[in-house]
Every structure is written in structure tokens, then in C-alpha cells.
mmCIF file of C-alpha atoms in Angstrom:
data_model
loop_
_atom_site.group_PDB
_atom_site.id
_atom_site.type_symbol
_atom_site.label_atom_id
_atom_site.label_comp_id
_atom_site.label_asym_id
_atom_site.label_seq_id
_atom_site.Cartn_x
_atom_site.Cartn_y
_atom_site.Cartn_z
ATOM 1 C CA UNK A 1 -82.663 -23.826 -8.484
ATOM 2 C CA UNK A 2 -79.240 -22.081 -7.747
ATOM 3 C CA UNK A 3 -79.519 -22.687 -4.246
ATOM 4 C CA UNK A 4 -80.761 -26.331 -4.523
ATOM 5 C CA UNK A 5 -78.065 -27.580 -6.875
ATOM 6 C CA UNK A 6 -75.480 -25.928 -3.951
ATOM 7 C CA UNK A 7 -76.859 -27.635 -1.447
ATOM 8 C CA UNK A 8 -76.862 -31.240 -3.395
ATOM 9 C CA UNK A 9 -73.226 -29.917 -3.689
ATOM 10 C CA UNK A 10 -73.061 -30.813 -0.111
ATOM 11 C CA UNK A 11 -74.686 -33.254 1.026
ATOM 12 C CA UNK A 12 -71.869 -35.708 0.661
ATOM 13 C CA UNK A 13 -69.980 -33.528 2.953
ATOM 14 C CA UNK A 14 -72.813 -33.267 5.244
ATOM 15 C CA UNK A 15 -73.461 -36.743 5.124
ATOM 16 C CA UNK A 16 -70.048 -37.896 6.063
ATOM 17 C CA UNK A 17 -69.899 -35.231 9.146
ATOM 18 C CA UNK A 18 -72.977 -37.322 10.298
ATOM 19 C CA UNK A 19 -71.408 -40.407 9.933
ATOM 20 C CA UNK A 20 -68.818 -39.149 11.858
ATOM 21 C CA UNK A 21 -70.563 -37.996 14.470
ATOM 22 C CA UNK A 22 -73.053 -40.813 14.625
ATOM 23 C CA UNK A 23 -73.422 -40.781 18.126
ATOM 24 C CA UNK A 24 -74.213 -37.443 18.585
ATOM 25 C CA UNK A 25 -76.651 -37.728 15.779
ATOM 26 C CA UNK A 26 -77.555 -41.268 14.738
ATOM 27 C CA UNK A 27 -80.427 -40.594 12.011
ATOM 28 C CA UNK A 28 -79.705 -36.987 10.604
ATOM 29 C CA UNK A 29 -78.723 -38.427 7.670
ATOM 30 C CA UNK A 30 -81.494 -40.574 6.888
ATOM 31 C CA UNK A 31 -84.081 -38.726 8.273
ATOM 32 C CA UNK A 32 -83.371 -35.334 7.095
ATOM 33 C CA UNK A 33 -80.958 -35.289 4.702
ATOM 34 C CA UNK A 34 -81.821 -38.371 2.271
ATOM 35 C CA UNK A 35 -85.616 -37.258 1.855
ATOM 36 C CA UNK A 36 -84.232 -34.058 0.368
ATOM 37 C CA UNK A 37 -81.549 -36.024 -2.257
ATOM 38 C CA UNK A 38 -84.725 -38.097 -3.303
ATOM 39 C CA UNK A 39 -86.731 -35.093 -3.623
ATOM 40 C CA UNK A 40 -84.142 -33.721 -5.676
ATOM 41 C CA UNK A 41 -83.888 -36.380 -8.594
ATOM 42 C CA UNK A 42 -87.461 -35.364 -9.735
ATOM 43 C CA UNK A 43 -86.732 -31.500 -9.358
ATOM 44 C CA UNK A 44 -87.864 -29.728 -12.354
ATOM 45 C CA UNK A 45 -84.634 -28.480 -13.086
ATOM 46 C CA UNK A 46 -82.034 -30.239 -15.030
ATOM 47 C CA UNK A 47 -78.977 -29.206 -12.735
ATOM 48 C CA UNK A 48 -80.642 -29.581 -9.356
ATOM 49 C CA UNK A 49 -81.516 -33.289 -10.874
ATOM 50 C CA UNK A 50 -78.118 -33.465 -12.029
ATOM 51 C CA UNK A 51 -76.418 -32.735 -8.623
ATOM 52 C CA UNK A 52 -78.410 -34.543 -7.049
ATOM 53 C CA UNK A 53 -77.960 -37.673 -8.787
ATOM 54 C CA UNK A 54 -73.791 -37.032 -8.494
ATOM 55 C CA UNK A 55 -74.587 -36.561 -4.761
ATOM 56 C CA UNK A 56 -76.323 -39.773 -4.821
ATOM 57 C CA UNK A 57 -73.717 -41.168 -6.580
ATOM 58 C CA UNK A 58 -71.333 -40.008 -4.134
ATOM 59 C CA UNK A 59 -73.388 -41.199 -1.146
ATOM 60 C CA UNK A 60 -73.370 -44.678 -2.554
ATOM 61 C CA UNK A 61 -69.869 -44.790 -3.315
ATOM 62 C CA UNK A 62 -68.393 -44.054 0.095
ATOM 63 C CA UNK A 63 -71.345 -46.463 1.446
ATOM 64 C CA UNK A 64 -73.388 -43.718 3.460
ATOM 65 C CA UNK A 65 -76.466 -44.880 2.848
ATOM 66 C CA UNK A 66 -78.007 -47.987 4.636
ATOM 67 C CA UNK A 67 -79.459 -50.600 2.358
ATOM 68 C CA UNK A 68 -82.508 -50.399 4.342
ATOM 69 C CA UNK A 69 -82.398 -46.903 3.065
ATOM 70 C CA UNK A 70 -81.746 -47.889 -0.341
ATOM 71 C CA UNK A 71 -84.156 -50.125 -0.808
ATOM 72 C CA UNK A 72 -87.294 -47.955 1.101
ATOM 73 C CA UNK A 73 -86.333 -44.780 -0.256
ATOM 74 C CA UNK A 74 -84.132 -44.413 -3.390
ATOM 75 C CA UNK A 75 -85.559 -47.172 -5.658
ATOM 76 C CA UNK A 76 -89.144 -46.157 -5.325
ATOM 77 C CA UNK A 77 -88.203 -42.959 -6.855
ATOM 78 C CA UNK A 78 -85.911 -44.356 -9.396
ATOM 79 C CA UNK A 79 -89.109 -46.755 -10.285
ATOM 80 C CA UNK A 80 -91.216 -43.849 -10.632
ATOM 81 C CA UNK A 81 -88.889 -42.387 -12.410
ATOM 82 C CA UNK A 82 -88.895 -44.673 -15.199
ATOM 83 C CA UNK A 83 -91.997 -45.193 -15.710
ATOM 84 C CA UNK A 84 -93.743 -45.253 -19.300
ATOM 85 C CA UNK A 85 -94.967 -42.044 -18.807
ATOM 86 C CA UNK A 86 -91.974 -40.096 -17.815
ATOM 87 C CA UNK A 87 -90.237 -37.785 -19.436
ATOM 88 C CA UNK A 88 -87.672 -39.794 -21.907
ATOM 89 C CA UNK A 89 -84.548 -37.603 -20.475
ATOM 90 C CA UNK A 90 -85.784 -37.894 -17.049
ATOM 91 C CA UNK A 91 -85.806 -42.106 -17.387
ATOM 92 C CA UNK A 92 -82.335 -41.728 -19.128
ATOM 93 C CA UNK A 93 -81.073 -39.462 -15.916
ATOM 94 C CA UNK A 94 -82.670 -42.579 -14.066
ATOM 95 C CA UNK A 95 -81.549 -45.327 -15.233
ATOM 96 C CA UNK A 96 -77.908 -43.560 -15.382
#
């Protein structure tokens, strides 16, 4: 879980170096990276979720992830997330 959280830590930073350096590497970030921050928000552990629901947060803020993106990969989760038979602090986290 250590090692997950860390990395959540950085995705942001990653994210924005592949931004950067989108012609080098056009779809790094949403082919590699953004599968693992969705992973992430149903980890079992409380701070990997955490982190990476700030790194989400982050992502969305600084308007690194396309809405394409968005729409195909984060909200499915997020629905899934909050569904009736989730976990009530993992539909809070959600919603949040």
C-alpha cells in the first residue's frame, strides 16, 4: 500500500512531464498512467484511495485529463463506486 500511495503521489508530476512532452509521447498518460489512478480509487486501502483521489483531483485541476477520458474512464468508476451496495465510506470518498 506504501508504495501505491507514493506513486499516486506522482502521477500529477508524471502526468504533466507527458503533457510536456506530448510529442514524444502522445498517449502515456491516458493509456498507462490514468488506468492505474482509476484502479486506485477502489484500492482496498484507505490511503492509496485517498491519494489517489487528491491525484485525481490534481489531474483535473490543471486540466490533464481529456474529457473523452473523463467521461470513458473516471465516471464509470465513480458510478460503481456509489452504488447501493458499496461500502458507505467508499460512496462518501466518491462522491467527494
Amino acid at each position: 500500500p506504501t508504495v501505491r500511495a507514493e506513486l499516486m503521489e506522482q502521477v500529477p508530476h508524471i502526468a504533466l512531464f507527458c503533457q510536456e512532452n506530448r510529442p514524444s509521447i502522445p498517449y502515456a498518460f491516458s493509456k498507462f498512467l490514468l488506468p492505474i489512478v482509476v484502479r486506485y480509487l477502489a484500492d482496498q486501502n484507505n490511503q492509496v484511495r485517498k491519494t489517489s483521489q487528491a491525484a485525481l483531483l490534481a489531474l483535473l485541476e490543471q486540466e490533464l485529463i481529456e474529457r473523452f477520458d473523463v467521461e470513458t474512464k473516471v465516471c464509470p468508476v465513480l458510478i460503481e463506486l456509489t452504488a447501493p451496495d458499496s461500502n458507505d465510506d467508499v460512496k462518501t470518498e466518491a462522491v467527494a
